[in-house]
PDB file of N, CA and C in Angstrom:
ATOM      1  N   UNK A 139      -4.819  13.437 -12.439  1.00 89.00           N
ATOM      2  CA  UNK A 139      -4.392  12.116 -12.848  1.00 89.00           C
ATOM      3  C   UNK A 139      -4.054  11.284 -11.614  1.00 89.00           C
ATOM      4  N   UNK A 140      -4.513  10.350 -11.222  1.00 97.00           N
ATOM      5  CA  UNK A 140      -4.590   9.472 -10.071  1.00 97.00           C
ATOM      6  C   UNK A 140      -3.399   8.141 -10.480  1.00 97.00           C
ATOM      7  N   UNK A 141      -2.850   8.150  -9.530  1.00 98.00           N
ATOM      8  CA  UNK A 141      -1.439   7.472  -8.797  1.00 98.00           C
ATOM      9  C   UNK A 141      -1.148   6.223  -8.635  1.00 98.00           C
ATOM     10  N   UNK A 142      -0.826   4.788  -8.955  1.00 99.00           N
ATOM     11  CA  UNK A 142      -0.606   4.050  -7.741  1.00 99.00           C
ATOM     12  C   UNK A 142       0.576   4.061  -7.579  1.00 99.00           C
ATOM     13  N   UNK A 143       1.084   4.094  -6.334  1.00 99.00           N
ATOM     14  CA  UNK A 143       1.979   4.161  -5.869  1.00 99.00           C
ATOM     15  C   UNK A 143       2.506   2.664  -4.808  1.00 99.00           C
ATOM     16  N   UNK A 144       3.326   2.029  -5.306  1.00 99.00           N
ATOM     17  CA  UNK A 144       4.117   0.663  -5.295  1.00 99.00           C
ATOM     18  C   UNK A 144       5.037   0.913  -4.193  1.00 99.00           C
ATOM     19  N   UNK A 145       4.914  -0.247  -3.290  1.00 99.00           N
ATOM     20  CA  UNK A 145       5.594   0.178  -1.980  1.00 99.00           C
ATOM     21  C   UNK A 145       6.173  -1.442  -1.731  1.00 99.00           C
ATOM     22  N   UNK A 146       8.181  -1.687  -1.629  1.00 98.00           N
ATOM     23  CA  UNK A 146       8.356  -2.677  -1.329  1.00 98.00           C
ATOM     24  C   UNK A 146       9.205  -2.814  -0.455  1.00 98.00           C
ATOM     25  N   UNK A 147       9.436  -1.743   0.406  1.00 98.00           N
ATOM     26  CA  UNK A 147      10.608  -1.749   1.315  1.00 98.00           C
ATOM     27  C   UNK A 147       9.802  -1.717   2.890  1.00 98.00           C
ATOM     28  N   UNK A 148      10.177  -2.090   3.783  1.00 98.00           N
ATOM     29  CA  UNK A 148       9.501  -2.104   5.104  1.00 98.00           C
ATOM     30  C   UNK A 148       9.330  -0.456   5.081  1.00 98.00           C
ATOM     31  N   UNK A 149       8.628  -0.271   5.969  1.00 98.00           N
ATOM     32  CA  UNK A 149       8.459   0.888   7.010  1.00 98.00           C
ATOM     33  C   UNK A 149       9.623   1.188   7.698  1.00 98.00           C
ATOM     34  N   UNK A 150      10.114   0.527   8.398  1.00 96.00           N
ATOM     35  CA  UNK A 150      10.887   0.084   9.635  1.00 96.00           C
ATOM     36  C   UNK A 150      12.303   0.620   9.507  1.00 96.00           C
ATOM     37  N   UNK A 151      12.314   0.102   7.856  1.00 96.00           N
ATOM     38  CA  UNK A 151      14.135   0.483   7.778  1.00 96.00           C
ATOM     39  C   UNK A 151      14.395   1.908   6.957  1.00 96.00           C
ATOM     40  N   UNK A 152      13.604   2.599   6.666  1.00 96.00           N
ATOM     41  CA  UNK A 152      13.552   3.914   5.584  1.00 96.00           C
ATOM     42  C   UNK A 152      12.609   4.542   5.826  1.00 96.00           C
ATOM     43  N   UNK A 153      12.073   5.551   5.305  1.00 97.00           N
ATOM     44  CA  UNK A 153      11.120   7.048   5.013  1.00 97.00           C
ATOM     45  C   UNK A 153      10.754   6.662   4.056  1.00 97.00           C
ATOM     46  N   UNK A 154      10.499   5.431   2.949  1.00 98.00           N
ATOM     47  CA  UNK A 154       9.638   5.433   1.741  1.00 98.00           C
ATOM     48  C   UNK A 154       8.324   6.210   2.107  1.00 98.00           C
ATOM     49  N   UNK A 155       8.176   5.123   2.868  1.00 98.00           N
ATOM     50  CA  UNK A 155       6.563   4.815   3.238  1.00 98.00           C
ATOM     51  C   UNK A 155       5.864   6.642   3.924  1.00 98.00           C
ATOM     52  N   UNK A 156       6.393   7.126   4.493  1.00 97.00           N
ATOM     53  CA  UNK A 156       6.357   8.547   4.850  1.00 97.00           C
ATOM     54  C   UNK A 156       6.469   9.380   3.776  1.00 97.00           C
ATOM     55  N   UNK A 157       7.423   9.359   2.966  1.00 97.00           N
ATOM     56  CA  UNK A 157       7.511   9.884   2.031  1.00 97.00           C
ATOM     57  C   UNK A 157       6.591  10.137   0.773  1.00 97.00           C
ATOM     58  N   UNK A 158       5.967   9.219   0.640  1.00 98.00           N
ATOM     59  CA  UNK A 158       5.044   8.720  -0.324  1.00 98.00           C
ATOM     60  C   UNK A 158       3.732   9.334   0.474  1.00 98.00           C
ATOM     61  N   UNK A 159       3.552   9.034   1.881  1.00 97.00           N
ATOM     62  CA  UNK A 159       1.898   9.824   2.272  1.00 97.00           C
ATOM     63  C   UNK A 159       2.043  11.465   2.253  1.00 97.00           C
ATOM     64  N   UNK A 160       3.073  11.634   2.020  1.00 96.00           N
ATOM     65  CA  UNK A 160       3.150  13.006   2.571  1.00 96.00           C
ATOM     66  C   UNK A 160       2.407  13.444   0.875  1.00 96.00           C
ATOM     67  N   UNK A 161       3.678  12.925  -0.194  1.00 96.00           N
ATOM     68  CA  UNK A 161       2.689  13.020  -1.390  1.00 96.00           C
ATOM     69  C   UNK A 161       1.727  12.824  -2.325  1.00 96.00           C
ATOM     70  N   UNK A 162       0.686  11.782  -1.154  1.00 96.00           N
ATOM     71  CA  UNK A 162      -0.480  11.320  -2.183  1.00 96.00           C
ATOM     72  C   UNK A 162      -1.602  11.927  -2.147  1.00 96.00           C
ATOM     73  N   UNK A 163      -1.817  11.973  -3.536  1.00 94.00           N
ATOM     74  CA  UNK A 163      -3.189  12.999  -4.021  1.00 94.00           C
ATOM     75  C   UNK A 163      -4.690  12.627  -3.661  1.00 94.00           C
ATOM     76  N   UNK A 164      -5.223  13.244  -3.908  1.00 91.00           N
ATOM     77  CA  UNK A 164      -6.922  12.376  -4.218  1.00 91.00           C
ATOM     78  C   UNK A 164      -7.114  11.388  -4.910  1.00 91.00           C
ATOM     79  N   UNK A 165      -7.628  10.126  -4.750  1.00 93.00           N
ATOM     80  CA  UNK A 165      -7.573   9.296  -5.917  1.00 93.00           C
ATOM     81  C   UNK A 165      -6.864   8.264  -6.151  1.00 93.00           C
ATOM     82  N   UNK A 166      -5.632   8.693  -5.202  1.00 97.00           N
ATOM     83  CA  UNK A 166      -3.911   7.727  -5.674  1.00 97.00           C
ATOM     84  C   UNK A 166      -4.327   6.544  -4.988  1.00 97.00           C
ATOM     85  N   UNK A 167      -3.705   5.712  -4.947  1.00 98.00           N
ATOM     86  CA  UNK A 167      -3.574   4.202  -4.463  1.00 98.00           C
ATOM     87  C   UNK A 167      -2.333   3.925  -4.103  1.00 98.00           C
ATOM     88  N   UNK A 168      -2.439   3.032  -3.172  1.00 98.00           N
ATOM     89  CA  UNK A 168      -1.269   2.917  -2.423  1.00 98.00           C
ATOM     90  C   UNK A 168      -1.139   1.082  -2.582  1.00 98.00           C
ATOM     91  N   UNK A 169      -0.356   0.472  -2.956  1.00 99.00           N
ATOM     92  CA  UNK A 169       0.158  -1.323  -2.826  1.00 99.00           C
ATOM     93  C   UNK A 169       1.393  -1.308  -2.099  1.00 99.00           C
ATOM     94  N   UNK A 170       0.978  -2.287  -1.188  1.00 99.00           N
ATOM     95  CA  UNK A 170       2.299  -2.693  -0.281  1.00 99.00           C
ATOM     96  C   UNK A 170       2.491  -4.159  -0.698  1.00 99.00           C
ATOM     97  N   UNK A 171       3.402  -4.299  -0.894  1.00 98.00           N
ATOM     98  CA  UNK A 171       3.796  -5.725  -1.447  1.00 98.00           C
ATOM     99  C   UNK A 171       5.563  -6.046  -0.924  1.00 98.00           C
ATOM    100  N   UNK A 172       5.939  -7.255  -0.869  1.00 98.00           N
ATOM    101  CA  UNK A 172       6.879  -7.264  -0.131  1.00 98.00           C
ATOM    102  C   UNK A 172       7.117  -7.207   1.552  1.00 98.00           C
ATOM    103  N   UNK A 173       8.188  -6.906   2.239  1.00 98.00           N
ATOM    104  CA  UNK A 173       8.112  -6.229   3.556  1.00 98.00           C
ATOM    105  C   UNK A 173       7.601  -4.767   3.350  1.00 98.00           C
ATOM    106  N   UNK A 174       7.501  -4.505   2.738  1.00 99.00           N
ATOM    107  CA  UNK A 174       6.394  -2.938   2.988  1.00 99.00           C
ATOM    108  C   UNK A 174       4.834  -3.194   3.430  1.00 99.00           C
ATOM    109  N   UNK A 175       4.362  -4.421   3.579  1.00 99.00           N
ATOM    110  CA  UNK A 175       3.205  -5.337   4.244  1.00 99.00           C
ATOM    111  C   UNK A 175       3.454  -5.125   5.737  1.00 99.00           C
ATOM    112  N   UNK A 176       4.851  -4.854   6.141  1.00 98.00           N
ATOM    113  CA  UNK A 176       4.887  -4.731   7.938  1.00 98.00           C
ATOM    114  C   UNK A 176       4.319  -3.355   8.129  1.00 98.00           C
ATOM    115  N   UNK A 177       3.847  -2.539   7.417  1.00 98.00           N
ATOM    116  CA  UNK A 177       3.465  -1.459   7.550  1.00 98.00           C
ATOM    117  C   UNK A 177       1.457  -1.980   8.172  1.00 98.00           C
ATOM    118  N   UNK A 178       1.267  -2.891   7.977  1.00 98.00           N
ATOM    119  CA  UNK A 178      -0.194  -2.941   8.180  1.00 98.00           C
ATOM    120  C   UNK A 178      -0.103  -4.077   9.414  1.00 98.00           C
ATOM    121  N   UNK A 179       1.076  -4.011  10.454  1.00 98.00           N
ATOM    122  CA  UNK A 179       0.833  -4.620  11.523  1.00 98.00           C
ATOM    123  C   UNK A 179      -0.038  -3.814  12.457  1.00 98.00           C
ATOM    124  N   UNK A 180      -0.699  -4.542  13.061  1.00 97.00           N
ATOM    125  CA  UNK A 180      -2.049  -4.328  13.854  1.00 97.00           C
ATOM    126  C   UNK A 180      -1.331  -3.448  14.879  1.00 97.00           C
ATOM    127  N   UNK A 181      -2.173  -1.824  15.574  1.00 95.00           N
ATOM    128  CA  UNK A 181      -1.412  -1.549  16.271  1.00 95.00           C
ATOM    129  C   UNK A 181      -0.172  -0.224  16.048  1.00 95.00           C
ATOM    130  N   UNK A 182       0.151  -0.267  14.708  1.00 96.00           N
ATOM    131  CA  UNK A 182       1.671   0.372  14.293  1.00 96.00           C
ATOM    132  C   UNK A 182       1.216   1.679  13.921  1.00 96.00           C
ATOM    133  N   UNK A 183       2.218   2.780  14.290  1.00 96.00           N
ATOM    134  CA  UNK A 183       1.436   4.096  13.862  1.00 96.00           C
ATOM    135  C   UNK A 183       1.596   4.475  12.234  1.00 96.00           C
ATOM    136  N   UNK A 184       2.109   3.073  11.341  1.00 97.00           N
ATOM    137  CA  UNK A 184       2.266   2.808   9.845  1.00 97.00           C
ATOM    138  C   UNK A 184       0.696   2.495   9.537  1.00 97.00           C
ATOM    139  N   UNK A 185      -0.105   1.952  10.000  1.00 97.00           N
ATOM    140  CA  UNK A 185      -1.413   1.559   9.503  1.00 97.00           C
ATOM    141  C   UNK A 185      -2.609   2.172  10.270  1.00 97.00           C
ATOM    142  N   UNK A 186      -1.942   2.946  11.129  1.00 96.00           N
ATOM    143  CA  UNK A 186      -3.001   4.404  11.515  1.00 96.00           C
ATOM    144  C   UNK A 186      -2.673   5.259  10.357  1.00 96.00           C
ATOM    145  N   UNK A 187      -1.693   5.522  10.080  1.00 96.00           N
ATOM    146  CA  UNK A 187      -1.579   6.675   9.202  1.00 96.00           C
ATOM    147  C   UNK A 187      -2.329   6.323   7.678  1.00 96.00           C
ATOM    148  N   UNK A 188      -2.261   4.978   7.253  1.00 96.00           N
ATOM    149  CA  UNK A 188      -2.942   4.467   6.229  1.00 96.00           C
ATOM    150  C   UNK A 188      -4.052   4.283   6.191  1.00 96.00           C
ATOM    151  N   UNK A 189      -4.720   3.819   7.834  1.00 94.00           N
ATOM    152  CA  UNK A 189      -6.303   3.824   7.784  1.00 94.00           C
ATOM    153  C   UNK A 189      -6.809   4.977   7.680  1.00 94.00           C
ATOM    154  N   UNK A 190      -6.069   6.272   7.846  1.00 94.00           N
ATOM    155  CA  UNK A 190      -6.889   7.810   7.576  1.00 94.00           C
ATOM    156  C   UNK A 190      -6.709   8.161   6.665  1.00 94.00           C
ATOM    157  N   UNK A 191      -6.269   7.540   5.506  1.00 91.00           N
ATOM    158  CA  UNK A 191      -6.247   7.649   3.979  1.00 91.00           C
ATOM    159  C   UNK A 191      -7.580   7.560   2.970  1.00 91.00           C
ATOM    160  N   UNK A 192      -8.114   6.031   3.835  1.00 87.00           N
ATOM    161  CA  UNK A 192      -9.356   5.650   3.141  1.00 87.00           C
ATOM    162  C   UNK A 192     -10.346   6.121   2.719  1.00 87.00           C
ATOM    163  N   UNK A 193     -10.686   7.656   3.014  1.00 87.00           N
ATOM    164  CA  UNK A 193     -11.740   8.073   2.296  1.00 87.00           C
ATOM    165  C   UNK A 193     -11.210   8.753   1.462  1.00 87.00           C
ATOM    166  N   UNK A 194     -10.017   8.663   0.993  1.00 90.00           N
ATOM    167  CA  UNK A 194      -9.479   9.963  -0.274  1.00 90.00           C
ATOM    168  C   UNK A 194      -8.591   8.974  -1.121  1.00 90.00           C
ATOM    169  N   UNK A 195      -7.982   8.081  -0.650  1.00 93.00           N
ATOM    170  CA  UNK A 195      -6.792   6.777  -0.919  1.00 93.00           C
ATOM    171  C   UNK A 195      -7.501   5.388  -1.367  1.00 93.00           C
ATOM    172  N   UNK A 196      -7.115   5.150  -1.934  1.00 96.00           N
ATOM    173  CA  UNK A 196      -7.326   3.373  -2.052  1.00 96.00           C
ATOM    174  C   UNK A 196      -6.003   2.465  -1.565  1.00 96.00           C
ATOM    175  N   UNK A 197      -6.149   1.718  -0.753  1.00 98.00           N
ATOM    176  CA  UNK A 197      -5.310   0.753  -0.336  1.00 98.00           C
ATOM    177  C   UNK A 197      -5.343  -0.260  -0.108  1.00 98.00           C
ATOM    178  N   UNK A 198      -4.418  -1.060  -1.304  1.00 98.00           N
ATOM    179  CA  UNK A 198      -3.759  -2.548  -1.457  1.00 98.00           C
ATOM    180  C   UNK A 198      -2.755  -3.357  -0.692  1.00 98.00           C
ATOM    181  N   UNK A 199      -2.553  -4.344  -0.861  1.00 99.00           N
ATOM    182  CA  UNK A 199      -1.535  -5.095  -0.524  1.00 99.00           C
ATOM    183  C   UNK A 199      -1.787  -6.706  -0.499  1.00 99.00           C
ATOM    184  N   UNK A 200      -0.717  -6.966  -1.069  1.00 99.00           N
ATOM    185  CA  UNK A 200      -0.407  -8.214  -2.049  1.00 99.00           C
ATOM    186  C   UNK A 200      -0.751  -9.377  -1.023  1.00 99.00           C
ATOM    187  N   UNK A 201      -1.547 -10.450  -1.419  1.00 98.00           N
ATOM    188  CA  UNK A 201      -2.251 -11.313  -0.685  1.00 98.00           C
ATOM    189  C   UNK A 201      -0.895 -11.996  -0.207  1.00 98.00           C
ATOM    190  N   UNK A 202      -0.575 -12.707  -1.331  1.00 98.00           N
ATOM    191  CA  UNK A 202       0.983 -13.606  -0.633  1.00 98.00           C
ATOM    192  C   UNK A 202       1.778 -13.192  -0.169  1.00 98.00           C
ATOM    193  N   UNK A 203       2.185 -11.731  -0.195  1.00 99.00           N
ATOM    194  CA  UNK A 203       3.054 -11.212   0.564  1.00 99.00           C
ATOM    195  C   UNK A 203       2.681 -11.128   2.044  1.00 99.00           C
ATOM    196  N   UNK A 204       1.082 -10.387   2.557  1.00 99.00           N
ATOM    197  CA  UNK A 204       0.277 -10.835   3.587  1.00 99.00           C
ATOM    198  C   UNK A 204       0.356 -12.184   4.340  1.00 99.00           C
ATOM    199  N   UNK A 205      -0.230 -13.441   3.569  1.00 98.00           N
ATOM    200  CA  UNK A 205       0.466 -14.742   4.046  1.00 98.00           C
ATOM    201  C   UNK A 205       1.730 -14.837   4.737  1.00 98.00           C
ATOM    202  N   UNK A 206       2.848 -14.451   3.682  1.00 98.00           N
ATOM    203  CA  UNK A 206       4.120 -14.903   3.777  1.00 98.00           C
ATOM    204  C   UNK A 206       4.396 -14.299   5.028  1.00 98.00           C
ATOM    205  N   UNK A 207       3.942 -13.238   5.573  1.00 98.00           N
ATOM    206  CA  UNK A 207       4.475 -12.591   6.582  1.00 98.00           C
ATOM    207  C   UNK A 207       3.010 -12.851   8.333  1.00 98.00           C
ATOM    208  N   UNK A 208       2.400 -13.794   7.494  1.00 98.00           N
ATOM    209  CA  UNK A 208       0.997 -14.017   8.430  1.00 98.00           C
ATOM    210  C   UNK A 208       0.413 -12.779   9.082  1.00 98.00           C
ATOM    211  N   UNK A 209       0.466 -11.915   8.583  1.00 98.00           N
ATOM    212  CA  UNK A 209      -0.329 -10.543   8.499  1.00 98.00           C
ATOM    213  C   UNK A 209      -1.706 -10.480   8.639  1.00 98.00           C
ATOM    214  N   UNK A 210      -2.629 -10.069   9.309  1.00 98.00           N
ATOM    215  CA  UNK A 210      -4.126  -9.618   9.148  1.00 98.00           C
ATOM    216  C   UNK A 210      -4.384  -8.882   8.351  1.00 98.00           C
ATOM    217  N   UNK A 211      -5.677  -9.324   7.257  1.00 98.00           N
ATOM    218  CA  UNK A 211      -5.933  -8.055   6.287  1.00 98.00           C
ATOM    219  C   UNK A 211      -6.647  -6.800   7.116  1.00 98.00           C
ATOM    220  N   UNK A 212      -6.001  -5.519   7.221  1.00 97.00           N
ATOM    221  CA  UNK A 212      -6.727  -4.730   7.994  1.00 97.00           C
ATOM    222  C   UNK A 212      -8.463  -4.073   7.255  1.00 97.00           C
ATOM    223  N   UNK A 213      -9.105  -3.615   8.143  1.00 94.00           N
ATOM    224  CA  UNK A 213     -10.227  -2.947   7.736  1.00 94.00           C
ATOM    225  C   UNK A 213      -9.596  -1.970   6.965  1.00 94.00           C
ATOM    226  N   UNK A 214     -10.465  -1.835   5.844  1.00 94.00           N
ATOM    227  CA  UNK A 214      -9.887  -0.860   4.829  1.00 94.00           C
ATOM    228  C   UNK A 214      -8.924  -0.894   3.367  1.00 94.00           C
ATOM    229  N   UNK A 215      -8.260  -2.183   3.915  1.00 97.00           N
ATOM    230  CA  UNK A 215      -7.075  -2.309   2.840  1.00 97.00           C
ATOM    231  C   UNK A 215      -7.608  -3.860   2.028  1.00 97.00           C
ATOM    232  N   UNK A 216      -7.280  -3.691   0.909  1.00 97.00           N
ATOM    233  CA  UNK A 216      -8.045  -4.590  -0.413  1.00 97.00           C
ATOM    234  C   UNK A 216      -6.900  -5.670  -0.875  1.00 97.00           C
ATOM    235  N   UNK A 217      -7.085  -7.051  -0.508  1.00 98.00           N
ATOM    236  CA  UNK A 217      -5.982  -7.879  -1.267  1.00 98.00           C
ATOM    237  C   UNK A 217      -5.790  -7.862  -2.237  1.00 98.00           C
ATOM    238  N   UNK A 218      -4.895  -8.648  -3.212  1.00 98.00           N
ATOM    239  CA  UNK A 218      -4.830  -8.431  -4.277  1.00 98.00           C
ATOM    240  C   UNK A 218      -3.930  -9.833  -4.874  1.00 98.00           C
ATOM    241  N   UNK A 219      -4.232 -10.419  -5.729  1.00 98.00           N
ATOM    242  CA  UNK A 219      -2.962 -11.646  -6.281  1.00 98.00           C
ATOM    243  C   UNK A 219      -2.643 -11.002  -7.307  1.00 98.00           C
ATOM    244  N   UNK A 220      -1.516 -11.558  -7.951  1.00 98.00           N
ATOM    245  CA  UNK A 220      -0.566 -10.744  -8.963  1.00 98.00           C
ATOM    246  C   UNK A 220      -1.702 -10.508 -10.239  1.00 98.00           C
ATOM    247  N   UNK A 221      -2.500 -11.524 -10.442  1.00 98.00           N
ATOM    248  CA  UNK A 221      -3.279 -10.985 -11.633  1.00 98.00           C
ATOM    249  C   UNK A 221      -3.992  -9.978 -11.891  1.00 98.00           C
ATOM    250  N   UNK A 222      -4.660  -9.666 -10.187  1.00 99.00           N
ATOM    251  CA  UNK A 222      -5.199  -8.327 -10.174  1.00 99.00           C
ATOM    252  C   UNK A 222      -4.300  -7.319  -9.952  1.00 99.00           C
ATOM    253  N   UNK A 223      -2.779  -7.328  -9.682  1.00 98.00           N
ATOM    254  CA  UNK A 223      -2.138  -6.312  -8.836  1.00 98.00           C
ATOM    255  C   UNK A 223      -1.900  -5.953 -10.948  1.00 98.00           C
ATOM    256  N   UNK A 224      -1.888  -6.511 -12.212  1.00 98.00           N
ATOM    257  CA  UNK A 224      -1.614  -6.058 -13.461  1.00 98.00           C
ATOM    258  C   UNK A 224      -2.824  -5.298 -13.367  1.00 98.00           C
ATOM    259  N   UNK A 225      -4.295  -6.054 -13.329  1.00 98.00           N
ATOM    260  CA  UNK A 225      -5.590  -5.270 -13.880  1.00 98.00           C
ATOM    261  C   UNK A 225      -5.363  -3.373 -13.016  1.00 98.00           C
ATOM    262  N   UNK A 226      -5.088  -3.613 -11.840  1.00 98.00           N
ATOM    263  CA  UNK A 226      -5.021  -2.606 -10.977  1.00 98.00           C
ATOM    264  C   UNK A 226      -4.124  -1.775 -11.813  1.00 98.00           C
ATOM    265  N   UNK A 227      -2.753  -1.763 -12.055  1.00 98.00           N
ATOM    266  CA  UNK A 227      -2.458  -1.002 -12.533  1.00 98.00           C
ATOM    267  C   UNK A 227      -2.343  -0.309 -14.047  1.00 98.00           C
ATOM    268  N   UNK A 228      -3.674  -1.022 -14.504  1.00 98.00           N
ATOM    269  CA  UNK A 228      -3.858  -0.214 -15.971  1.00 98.00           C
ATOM    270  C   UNK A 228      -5.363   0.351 -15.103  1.00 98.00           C
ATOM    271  N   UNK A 229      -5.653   0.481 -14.254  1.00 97.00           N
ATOM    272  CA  UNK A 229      -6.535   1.428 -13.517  1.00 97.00           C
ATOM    273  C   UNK A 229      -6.066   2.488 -13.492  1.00 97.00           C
ATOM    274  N   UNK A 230      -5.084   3.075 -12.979  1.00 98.00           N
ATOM    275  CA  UNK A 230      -3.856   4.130 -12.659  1.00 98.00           C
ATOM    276  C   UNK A 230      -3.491   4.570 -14.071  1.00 98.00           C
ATOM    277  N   UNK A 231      -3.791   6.210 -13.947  1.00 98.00           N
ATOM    278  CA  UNK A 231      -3.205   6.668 -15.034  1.00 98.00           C
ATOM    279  C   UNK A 231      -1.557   6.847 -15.183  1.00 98.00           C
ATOM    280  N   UNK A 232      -0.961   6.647 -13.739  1.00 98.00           N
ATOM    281  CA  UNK A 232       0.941   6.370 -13.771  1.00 98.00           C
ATOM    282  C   UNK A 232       0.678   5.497 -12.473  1.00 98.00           C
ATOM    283  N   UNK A 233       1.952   4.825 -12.518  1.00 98.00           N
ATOM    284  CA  UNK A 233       2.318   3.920 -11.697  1.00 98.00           C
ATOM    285  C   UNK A 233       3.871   4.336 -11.283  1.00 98.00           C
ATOM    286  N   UNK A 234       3.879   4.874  -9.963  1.00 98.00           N
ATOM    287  CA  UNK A 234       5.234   5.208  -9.497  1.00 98.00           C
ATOM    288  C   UNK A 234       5.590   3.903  -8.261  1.00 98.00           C
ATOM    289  N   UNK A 235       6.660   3.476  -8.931  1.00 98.00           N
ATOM    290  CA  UNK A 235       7.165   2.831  -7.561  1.00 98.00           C
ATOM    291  C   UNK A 235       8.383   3.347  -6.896  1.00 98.00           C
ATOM    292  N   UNK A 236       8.572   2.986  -5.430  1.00 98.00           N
ATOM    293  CA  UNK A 236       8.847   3.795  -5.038  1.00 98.00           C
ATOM    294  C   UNK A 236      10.565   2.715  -4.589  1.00 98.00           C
ATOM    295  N   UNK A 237      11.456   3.029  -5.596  1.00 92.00           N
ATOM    296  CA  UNK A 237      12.636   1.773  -5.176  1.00 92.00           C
ATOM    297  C   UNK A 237      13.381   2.288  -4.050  1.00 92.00           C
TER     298      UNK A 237
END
């Protein structure tokens, strides 16, 4: 049963974001939305660890949150506006977020 897994806390200030790769499956999906978007600064060993996901992972992150923080969409990772971030998650057979 494949995952997405909801990410809204930075990198920076907690172990979510670690926490969560350590447990994602085949299949799972990963959305960063919020400051959990500083995780895909160019450079950071947060979006190395996410770009070696991509052939087993799917990875999101929320267009306006991207903006808001003037972020680059990295190679690999899929925008998303809130209408698709609903369609996305009736993709996912559970949706864990991670508070």
């Amino acid at each position: 049963m494949a995952t997405l897994h909801v990410l809204s806390h930075s990198p920076f200030a907690d172990t979510r974001l670690d926490s969560c790769l350590r447990l994602l499956g085949n299949q799972d999906g990963v959305l960063l939305c919020g400051d959990a978007t500083y995780a895909l600064m160019p450079s950071s060993t947060q979006l190395k660890a996410l770009q070696s996901l991509v052939d087993s992972s799917q990875l999101f992150a929320l267009d306006e949150d991207l903006s808001a923080r003037n972020l680059p969409l990295p190679a690999g990772v899929n925008s998303l506006d809130y209408p698709a971030f609903v369609e996305l998650s009736l993709r996912f057979d559970k949706v864990n977020t991670w508070l």
